[in-house]
Every structure is written in C-alpha cells, then in structure tokens.
Short mmCIF file of C-alpha atoms and ligand atoms in Angstrom, two decimals:
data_model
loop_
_atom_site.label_atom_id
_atom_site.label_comp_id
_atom_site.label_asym_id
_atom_site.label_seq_id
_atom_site.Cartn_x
_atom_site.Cartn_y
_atom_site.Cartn_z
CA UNK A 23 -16.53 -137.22 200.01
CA UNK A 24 -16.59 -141.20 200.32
CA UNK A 25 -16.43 -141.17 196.31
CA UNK A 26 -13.65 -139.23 196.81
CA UNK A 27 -11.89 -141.48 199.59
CA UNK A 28 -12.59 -144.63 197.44
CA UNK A 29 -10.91 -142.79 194.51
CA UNK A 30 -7.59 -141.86 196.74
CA UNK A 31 -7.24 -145.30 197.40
CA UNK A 32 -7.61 -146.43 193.88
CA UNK A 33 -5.03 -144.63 193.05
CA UNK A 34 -2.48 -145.81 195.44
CA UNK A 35 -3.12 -149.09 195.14
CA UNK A 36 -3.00 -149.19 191.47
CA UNK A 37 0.27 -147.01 191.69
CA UNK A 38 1.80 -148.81 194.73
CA UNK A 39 0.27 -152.44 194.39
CA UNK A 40 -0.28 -152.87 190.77
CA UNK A 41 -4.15 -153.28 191.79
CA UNK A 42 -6.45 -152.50 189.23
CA UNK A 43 -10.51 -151.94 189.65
CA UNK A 44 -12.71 -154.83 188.46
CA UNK A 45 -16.74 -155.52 188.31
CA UNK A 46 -17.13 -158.91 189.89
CA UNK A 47 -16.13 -158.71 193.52
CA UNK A 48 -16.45 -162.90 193.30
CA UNK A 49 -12.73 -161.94 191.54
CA UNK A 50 -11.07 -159.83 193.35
CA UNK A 51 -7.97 -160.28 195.29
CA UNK A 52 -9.10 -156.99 197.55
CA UNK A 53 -12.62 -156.47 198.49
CA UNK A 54 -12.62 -152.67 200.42
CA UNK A 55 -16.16 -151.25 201.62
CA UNK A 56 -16.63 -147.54 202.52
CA UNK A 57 -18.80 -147.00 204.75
CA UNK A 58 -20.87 -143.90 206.22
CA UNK A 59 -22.37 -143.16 209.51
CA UNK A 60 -24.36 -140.95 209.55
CA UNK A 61 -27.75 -142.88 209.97
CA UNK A 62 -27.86 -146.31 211.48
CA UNK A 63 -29.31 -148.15 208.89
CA UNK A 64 -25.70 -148.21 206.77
CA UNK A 65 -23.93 -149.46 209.26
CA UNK A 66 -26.57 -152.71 210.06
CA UNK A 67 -26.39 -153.05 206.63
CA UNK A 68 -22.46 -153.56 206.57
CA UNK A 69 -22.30 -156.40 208.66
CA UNK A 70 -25.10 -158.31 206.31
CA UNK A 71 -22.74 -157.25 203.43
CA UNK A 72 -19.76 -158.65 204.74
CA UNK A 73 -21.21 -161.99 205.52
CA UNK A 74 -22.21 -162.22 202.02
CA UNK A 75 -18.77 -161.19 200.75
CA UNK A 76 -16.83 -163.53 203.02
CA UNK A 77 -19.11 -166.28 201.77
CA UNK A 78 -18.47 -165.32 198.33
CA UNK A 79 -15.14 -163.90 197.90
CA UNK A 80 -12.35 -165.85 196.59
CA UNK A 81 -10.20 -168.08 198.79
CA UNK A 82 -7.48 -165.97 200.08
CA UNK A 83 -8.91 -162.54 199.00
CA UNK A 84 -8.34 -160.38 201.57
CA UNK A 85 -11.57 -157.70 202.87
CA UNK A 86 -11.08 -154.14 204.14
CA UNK A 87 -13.35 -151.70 205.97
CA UNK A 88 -13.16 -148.08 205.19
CA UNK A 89 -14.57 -144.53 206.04
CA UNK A 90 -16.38 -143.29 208.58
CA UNK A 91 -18.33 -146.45 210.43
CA UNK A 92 -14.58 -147.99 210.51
CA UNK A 93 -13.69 -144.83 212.27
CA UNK A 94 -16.38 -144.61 215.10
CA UNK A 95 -16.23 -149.08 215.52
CA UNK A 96 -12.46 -150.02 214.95
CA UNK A 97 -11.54 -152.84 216.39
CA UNK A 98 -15.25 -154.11 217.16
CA UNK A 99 -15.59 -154.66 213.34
CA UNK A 100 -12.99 -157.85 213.29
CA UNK A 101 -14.32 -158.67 216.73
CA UNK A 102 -17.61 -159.09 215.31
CA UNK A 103 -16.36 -160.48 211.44
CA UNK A 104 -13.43 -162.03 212.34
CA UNK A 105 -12.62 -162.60 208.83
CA UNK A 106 -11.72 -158.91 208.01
CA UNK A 107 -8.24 -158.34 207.06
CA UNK A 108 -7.94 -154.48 208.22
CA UNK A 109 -10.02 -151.68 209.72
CA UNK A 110 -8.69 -148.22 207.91
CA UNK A 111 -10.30 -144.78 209.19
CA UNK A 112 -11.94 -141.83 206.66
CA UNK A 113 -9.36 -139.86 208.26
CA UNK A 114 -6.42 -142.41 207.53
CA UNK A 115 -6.79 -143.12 203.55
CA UNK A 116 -3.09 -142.58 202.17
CA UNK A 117 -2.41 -145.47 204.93
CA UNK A 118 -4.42 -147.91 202.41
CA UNK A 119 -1.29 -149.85 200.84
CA UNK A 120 0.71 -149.64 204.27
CA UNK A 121 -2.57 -151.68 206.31
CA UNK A 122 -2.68 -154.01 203.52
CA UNK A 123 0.37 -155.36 204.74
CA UNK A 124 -0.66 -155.48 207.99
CA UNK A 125 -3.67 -158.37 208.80
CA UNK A 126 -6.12 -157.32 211.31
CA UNK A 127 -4.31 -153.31 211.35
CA UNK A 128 -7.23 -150.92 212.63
CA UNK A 129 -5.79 -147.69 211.59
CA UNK A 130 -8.86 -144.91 212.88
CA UNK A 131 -6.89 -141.61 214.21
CA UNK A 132 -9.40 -139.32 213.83
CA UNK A 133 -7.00 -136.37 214.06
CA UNK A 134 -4.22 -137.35 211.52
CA UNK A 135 -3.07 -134.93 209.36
CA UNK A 136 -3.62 -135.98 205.81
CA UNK A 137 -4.12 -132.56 204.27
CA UNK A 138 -0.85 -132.50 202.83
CA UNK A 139 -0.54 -135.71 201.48
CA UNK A 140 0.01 -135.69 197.55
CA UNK A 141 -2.25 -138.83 196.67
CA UNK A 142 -1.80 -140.52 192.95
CA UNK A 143 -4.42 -139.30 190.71
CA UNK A 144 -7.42 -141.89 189.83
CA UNK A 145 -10.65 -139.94 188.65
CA UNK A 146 -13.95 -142.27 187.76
CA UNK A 147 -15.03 -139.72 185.25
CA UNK A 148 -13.14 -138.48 182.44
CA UNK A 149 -15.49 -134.72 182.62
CA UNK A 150 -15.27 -133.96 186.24
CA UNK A 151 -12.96 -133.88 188.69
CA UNK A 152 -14.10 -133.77 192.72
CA UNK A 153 -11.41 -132.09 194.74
CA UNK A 154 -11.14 -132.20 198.78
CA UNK A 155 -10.23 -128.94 200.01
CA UNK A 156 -10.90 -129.76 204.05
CA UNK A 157 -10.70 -132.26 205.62
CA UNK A 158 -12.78 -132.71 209.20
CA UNK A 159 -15.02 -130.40 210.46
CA UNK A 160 -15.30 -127.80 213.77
CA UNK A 161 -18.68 -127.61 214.72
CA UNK A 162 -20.73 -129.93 217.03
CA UNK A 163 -23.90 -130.00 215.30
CA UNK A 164 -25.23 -132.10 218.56
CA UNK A 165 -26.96 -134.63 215.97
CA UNK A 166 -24.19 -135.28 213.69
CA UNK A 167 -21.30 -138.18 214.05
CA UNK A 168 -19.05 -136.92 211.18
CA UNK A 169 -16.60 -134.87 213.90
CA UNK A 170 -15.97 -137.89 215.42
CA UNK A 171 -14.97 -139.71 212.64
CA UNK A 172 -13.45 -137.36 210.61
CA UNK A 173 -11.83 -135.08 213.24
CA UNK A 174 -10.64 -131.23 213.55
CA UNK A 175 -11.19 -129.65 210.24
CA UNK A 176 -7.68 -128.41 208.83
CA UNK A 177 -7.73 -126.85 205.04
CA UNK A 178 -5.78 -128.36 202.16
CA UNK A 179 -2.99 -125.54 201.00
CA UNK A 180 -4.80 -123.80 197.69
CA UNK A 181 -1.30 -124.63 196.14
CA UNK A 182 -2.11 -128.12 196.07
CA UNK A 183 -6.00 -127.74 195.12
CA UNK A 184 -5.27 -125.52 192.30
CA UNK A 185 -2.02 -127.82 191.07
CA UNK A 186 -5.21 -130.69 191.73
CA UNK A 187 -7.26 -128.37 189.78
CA UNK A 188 -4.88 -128.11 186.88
CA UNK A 189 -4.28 -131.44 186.61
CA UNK A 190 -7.36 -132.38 185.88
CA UNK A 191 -7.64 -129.81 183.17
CA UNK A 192 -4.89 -130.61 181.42
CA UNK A 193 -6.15 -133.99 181.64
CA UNK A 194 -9.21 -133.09 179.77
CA UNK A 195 -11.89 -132.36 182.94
CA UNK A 196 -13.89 -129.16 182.06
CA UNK A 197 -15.66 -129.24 185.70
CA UNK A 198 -14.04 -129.21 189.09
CA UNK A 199 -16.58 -130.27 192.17
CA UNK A 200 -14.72 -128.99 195.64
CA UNK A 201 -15.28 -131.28 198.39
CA UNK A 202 -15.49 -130.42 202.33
CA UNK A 203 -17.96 -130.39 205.49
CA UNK A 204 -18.07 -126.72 205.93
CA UNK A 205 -16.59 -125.37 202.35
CA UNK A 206 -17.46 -121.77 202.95
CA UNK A 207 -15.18 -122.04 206.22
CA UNK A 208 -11.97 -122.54 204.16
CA UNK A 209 -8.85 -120.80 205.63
CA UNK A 210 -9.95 -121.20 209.22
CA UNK A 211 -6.85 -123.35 210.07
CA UNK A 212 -3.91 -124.71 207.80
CA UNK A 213 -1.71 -127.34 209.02
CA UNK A 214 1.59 -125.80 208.30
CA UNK A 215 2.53 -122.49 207.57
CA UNK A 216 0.35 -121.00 204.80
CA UNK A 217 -0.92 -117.19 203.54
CA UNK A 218 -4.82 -116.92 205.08
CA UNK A 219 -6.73 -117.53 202.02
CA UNK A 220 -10.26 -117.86 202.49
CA UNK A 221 -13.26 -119.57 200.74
CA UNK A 222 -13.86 -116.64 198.12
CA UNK A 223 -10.48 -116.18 197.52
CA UNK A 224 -10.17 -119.83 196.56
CA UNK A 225 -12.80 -119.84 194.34
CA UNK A 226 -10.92 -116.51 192.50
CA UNK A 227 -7.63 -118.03 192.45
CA UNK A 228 -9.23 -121.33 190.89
CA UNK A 229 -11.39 -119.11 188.11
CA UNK A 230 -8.57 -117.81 187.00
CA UNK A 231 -7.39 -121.68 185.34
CA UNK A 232 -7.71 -121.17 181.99
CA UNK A 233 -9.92 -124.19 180.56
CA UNK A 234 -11.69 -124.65 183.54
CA UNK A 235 -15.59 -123.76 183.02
CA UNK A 236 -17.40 -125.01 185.90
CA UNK A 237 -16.53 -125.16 189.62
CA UNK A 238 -19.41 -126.71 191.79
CA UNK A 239 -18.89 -127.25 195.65
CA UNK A 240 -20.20 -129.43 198.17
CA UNK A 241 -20.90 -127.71 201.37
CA UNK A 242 -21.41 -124.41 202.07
CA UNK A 243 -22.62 -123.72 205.66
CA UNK A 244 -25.43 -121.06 206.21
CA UNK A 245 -23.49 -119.57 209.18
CA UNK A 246 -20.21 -118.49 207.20
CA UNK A 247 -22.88 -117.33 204.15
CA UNK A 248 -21.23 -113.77 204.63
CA UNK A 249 -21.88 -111.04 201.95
CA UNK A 250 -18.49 -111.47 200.36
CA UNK A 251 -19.26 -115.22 199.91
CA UNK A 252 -22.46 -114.62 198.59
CA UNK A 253 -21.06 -111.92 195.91
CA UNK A 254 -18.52 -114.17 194.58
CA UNK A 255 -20.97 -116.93 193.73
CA UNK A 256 -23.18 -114.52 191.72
CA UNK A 257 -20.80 -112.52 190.44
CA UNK A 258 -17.50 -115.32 189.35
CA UNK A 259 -18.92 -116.73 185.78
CA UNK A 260 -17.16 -120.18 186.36
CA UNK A 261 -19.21 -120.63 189.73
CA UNK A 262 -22.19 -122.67 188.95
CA UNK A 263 -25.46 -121.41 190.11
CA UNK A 264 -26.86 -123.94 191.99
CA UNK A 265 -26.20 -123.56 195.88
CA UNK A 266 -26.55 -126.40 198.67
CA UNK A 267 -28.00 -124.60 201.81
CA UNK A 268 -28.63 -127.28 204.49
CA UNK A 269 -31.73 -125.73 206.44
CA UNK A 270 -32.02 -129.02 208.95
CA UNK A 271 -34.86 -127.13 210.70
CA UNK A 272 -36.93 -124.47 210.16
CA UNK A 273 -37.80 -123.63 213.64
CA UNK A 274 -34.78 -121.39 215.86
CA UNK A 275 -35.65 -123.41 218.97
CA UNK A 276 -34.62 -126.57 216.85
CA UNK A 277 -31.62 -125.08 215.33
CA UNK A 278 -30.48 -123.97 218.89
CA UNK A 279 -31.02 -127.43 219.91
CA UNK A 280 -29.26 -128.78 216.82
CA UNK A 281 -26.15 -125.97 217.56
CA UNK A 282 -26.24 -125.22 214.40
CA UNK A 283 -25.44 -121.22 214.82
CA UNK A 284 -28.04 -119.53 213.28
CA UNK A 285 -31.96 -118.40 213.55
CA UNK A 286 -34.86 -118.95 210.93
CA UNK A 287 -34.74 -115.16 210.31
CA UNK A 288 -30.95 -115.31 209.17
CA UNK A 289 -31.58 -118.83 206.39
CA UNK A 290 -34.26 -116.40 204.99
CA UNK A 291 -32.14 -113.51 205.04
CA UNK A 292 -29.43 -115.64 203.57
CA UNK A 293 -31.46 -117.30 200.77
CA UNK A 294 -33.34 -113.81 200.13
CA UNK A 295 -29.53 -111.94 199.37
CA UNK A 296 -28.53 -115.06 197.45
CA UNK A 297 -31.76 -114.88 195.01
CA UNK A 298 -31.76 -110.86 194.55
CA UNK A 299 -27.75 -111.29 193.53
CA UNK A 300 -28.52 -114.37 191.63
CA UNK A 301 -31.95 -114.72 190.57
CA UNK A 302 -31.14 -117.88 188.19
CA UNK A 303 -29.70 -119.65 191.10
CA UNK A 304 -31.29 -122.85 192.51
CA UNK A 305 -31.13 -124.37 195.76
CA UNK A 306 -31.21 -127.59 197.35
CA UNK A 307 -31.01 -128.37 200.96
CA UNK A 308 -31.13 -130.90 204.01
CA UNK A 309 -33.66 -131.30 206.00
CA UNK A 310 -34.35 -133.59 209.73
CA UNK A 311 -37.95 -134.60 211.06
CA UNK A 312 -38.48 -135.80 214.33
CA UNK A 313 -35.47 -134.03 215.73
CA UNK A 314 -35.96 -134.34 219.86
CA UNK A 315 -37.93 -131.72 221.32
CA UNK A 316 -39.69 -131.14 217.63
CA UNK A 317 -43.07 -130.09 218.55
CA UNK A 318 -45.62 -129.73 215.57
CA UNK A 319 -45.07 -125.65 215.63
CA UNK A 320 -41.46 -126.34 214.80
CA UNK A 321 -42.69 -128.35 212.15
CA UNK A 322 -44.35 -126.10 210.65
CA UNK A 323 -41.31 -123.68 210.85
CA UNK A 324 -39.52 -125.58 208.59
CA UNK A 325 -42.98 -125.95 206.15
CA UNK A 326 -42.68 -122.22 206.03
CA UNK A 327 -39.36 -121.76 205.68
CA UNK A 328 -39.67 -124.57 202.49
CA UNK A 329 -43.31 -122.43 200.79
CA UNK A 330 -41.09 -119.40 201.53
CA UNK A 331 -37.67 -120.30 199.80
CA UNK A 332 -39.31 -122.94 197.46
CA UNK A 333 -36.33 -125.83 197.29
CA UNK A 334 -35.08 -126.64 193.64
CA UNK A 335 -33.86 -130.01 195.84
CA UNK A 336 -34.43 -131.53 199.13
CA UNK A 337 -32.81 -134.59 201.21
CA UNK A 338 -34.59 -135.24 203.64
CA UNK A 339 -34.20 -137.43 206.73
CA UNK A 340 -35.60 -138.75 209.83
CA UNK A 341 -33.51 -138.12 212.89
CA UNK A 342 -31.22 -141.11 213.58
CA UNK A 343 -29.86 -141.27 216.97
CA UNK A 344 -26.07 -141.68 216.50
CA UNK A 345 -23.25 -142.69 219.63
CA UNK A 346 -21.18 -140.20 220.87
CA UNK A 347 -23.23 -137.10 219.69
CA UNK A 348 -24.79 -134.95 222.35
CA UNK A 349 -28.46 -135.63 221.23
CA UNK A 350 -28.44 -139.05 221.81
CA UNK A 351 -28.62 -138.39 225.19
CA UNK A 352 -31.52 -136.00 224.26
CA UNK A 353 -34.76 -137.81 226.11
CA UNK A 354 -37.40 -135.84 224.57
CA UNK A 355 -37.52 -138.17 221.48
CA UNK A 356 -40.69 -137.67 218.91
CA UNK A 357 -42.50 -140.60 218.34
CA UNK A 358 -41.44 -142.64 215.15
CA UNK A 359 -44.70 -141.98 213.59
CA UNK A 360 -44.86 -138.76 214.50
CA UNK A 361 -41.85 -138.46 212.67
CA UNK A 362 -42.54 -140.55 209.57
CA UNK A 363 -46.31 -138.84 209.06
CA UNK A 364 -44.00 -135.24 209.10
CA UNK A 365 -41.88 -136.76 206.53
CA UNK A 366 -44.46 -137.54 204.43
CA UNK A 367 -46.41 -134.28 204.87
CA UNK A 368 -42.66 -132.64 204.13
CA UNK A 369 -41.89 -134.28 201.26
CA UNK A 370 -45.42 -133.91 199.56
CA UNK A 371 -44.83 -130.20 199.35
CA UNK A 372 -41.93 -130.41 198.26
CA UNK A 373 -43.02 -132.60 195.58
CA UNK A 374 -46.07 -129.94 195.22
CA UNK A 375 -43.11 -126.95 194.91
CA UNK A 376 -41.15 -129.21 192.34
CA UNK A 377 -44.39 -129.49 190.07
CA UNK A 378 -45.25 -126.08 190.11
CA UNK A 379 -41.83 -125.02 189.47
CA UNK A 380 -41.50 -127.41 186.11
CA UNK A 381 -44.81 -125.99 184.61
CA UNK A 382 -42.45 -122.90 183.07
CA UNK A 383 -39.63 -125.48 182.33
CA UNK A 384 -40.87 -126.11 178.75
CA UNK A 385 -39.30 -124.33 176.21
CA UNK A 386 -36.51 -122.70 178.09
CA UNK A 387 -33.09 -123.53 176.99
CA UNK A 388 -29.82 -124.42 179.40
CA UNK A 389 -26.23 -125.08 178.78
CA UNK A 390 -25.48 -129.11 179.62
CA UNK A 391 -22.53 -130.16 180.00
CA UNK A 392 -22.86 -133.98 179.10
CA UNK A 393 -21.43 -136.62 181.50
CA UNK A 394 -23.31 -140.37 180.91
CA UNK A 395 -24.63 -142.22 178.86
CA UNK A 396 -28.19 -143.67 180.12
CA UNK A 397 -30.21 -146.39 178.25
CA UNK A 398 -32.04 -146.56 175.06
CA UNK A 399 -29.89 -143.74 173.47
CA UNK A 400 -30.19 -141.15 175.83
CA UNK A 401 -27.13 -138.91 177.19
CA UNK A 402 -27.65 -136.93 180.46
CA UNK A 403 -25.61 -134.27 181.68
CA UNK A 404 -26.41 -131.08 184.09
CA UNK A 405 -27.35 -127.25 183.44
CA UNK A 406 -24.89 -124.68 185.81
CA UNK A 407 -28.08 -124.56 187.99
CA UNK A 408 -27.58 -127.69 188.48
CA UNK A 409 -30.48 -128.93 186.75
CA UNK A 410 -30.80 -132.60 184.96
CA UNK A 411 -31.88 -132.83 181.32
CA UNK A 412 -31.05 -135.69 178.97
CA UNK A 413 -31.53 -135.93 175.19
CA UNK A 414 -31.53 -138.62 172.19
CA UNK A 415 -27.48 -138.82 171.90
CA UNK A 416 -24.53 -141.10 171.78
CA UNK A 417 -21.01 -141.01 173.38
CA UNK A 418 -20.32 -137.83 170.66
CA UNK A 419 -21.94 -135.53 173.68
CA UNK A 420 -20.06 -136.50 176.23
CA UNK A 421 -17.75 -133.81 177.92
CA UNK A 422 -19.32 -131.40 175.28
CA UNK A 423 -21.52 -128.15 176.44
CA UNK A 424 -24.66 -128.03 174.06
CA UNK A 425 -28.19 -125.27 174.19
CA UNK A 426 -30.39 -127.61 175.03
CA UNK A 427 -34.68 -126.84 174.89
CA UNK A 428 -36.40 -128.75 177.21
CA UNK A 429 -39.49 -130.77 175.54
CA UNK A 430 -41.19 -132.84 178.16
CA UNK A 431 -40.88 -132.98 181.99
CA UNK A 432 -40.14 -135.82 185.28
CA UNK A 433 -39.63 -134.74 188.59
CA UNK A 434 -35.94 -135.77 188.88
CA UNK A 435 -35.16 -135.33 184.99
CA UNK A 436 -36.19 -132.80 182.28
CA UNK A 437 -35.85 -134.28 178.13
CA UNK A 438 -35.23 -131.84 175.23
CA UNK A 439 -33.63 -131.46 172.13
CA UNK A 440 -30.15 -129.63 171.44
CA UNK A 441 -30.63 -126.67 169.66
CA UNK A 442 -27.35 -125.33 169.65
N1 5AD B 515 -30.03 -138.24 211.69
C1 5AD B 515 -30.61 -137.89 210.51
N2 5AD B 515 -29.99 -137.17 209.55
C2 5AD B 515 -28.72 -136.78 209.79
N3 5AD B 515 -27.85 -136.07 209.06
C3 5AD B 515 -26.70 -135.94 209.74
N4 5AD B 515 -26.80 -136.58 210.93
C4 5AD B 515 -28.04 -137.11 210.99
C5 5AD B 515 -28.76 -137.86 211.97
N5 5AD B 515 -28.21 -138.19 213.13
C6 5AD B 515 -28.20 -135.48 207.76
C7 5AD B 515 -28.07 -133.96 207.79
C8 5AD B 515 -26.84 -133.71 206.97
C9 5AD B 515 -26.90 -134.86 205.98
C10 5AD B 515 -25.60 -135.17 205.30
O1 5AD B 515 -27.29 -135.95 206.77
O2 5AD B 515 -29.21 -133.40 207.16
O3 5AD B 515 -26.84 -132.44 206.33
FE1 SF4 B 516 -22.01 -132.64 210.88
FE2 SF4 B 516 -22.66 -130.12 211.47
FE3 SF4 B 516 -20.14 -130.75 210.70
FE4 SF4 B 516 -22.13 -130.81 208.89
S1 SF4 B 516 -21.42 -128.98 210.00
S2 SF4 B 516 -20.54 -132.38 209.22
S3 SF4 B 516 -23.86 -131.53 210.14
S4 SF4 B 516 -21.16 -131.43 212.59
#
C-alpha cells in the first residue's frame, strides 16, 4: 500500500510540479519519506534517516514526511526535526502538491475521504499495475495501529478500479495487484451513492477486461473467507492461485485477545475448503510471537495450525507494542526471550515445511510471467501460485508468460529452463 502511496504522489507531482524521480537524493529538490508503523523499529529508524538527509541534502531542498508514522506523530515530527518542510498523512496523499506550498503544513486527517479522488497515473513497473480498492480499515485488531492512521475503511467505486484497471491494460500491464486492509470486505461502505458490489463481484466484473491475465490481491481477511469468496478464487481463471491468509495466532484464546473474529477451528476450516476447491493453490500468512498473555500452549497452537496447513510463505513477527492500540495497555507481556526463542523455534519449521515442500519442485513446469531483470543474466518473474523462479534471460522475457521447468532449488527462489 505505501508503494502505492509513493506512486500517487509521483504522479501528481510530476503532473502538477513538473517533478520528476531521480537516484541520488544528494540532488533532489524534494526529499519525501514514507513511513510505516506498524512495529517500532521503522519509526526510530526515521529520525536517524532524516538527520542524515538534512545533513546531506542540497541547500534549499525541501524534506517531507509521509504515510502512516506521519499520521499517528504529526506535528511532533518538526518539533523534534525542525528542519522538515511538511508532515502529510497516509490518509491525505492527493494533498501532496497543495502541502508543498505550505512550510511546516501537517496535513494527518485520518478520516478524509480520498476514495474518490482520480490521481494521475505513475506505475514503477511497466508489467503490473497495483490498484487500491479501500482505503482504511474497520476492525480493531487490539495489536494493530493501521486504524488509527489510516481511518474508517470506505471502498473505492468499481467504476473507477476497473477504468484503473483498464488503463493499465491498454497501457501494456498484463497483471493487476488490488490493494486494501481487509480486501475480501469490499462493498461494506461506499462514500457516495453506489450499487452494493461486493468483493467477488469485483473480481467478476474485473475478469471480464479483455487482456487482463492475472489479478493478485493483497488482503483477504479469514473472517469474510465466506463460501462465495472462496468459489470465485478457485473457480475465476484470471485469479491467481496463491492466497494471503494472515493466521496471527494459532491459539482461539490469542485470537480473542487479538479481536481478530474468528477461532482456530474456523482458519482450518477455511484453509481446508480453500485447498479441496483449489488444490494448486498456495498460501502465505502472518504470524505474531510473544503476543501478551501467549502462554507456551498457545504457542504450540499456532505450531499446529502451521504442520497442519503447511505455509507456502510466512512473515513473521514479534509483538511490538504500538500507542493508541488496546494491547498496549495489555500487562501480561511475554518475556523478550521468550518471545525471540518462539520465533526461532517458528521459523525453523517453517523453514523445515519449505524444504520438504521443494523436494517435488524439480521437474514440474509453471507459467512465469517475467518482471526483472536480476544479475549475471538472470530474469525472474512469478508462477500464478505465486511462486519465484528465474532463468538464464535478457530484457526479451520481460512482460512475456513462458513454461518454465524448474532445474535446481533455494528457499526463496526456484531456477529452470523455459521449455515453452
Ligand atoms: N506487532 C507485531 N506485528 C504486527 N503486525 C501488525 N501489528 C503488529 C504489532 N503491533 C503484523 C501483523 C500484520 C502485519 C502486516 O504486521 O502480522 O498482518
Ligand atoms: Fe490492522 Fe486488523 Fe485492520 Fe489488518 S485487519 S489492518 S491487522 S486492524
């Protein structure tokens, strides 16, 4: 979503202020950092960054902080680097060339309705085009800062996403990657007055663009994982089969504490429906150790629930304690090395599933669709289960679909030969 935000603001500042994207920040007229918040280490790490930039920058270039840590610290950012020229919220981007204009402007309404906003078009990639279709989200996941600094969710019209969509087509982008907090929970509440489309129904309407072959979205929520959801995924031949489920805990006493609206018994349930409809499908997920209250039986919830599903992916985190979420005032914290040894034990087996699961890898063939070039001749691109595999190639592959055979194995990557 960040990617996303930065590329919004590209695009208005290169259609609006004649600004145009350069490597060497030393350069620049306009140094803008997005930030995240969801663990505290990113947002220490800002404040070292900007010291460094202010030092560096060129005399008169102005510096801007964006997303989600500008949200939740506003004004404390130029009270604490003075030398910051604006403070724009990850709900406020199409007000990037108005705070500009505006030194010291701290622009963070978390509930401002950009959902109908028509940004200009700037895409990093030529092959794939990421597409917000919420913005915010509803729930109070009692660990999570991203309502507070994103706001009430409110769905984009599907007018707009599938005139986004088309765009990008016609533009040459075979891939469309559809961007929100709670994707499956599309429809819940439009801004203006709008037909009730929901998630499935978007992802019917958008199949139907003709030169569109992939859409991939970024994420679903396990509580909205209804049946009709989970049919149109296996069923719609555009949908890529590779599904983000973000478990967070294995254990339903954790999950309760989290808020997160539903048991162990329903994930499995979920994950079991999803691989009899779709038995090529993969599936990544998050996942939070130490989480307060975590006892090591809930740990070993979520063990089971991971040798019971078997991840294709996992991201996994240590709880962070973030301001203004309701477990922060939580006071039965796990000890940090508790939590660290747990993370370790968690993401050994999943290193353990990811082995096992690449022994029958060799030999099989997948559709990539390439997307970069990597060093020493190599081009990488993804398999609709989402799965990495470069080759010996030049720039020829890129945005092309080849049958690729997979030859040798790495954990993150899989090398093979095109066949076809
Ligand atoms: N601490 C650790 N991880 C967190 N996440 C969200 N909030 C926190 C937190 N306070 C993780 C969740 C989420 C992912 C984007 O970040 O797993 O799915
Ligand atoms: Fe955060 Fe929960 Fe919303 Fe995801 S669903 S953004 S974890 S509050």
């Amino acid at each position: 979503m960040n990617s996303r935000d930065s590329e919004h603001m590209i695009a208005e500042l290169r259609e609006k202020e004649n600004y145009e994207v350069i490597d060497n920040f030393a350069e620049a007229d306009l140094i803008l950092i997005n930030t995240c918040s969801v663990r505290e280490r990113p947002v220490h790490k800002l404040f070292s960054e900007l010291g460094g930039f202010n030092k560096k920058k060129k005399p008169g270039a102005k510096i801007g902080v964006c997303g989600c840590t500008a949200s939740h610290l506003g004004e404390e950012i130029i009270k604490r680097a003075p030398y910051v020229n604006f403070v724009l919220g990850a709900r406020n981007v199409s007000k990037i060339s108005e705070v500009l204009h505006r030194d010291k402007a701290v622009e963070i309404d978390i509930n401002y309705d950009e959902s109908e906003f028509a940004f200009n078009d700037f895409r990093s990639s030529p092959y794939k085009a990421y597409i917000n279709i919420s913005i915010g989200c509803d729930k109070s996941c009692t660990y999570c800062i991203v309502p507070k600094t994103r706001g009430d969710e409110i769905s984009i019209p599907d007018s707009l996403i599938i005139q986004e969509a088309r765009k990008a087509v016609n533009a040459g982008v075979k891939e469309v990657f559809l961007l929100g907090q709670n994707v499956n929970n599309y429809g819940r509440r439009f801004s203006g007055d709008q037909e009730k489309v929901n998630f499935s129904e978007l992802l019917r309407r958008l199949s139907k663009i003709e030169g569109l072959e992939r859409i991939r979205f970024t994420s679903p929520h396990p509580f909205h994982m209804d049946d009709e959801f989970i049919e149109e995924f296996s069923t719609n031949p555009k949908i890529c089969k590779s599904m983000h489920m973000p478990l967070q805990s294995g254990s339903t006493k954790v999950l309760q504490d989290m808020k997160r609206g539903y048991t162990k018994e329903w994930f499995l349930n979920r994950v079991f429906k999803l691989k009899s409809m779709c038995p090529e499908a993969t599936i990544s997920t998050d996942i939070i150790v130490g989480f307060p209250g975590e006892s090591d039986e809930d740990f070993e919830d979520t063990l089971d629930v991971m040798k019971k599903v078997k991840f294709d992916q996992i991201f996994s985190f240590k709880y962070s304690p973030r301001p203004e979420t309701e477990a922060e005032h939580f006071t039965n914290v796990v000890d940090e090395e508790i939590a660290s040894a747990r993370l370790t034990v968690l993401q050994s087996l999943n290193n353990e599933i990811i082995d096992e699961k690449n022994t029958t890898q060799t030999g099989k063939v997948y559709r990539v669709y390439f997307e970069e070039l990597l060093k020493d001749y190599f081009v990488s691109g993804k398999s609709d289960n989402n799965i990495i595999v470069k080759v010996k190639g030049s720039d020829e592959l890129l945005g092309q679909f080849r049958d690729v055979k997979i030859t040798s194995i790495g954990r993150t990557i899989l090398t093979g030969e095109v066949v076809a």
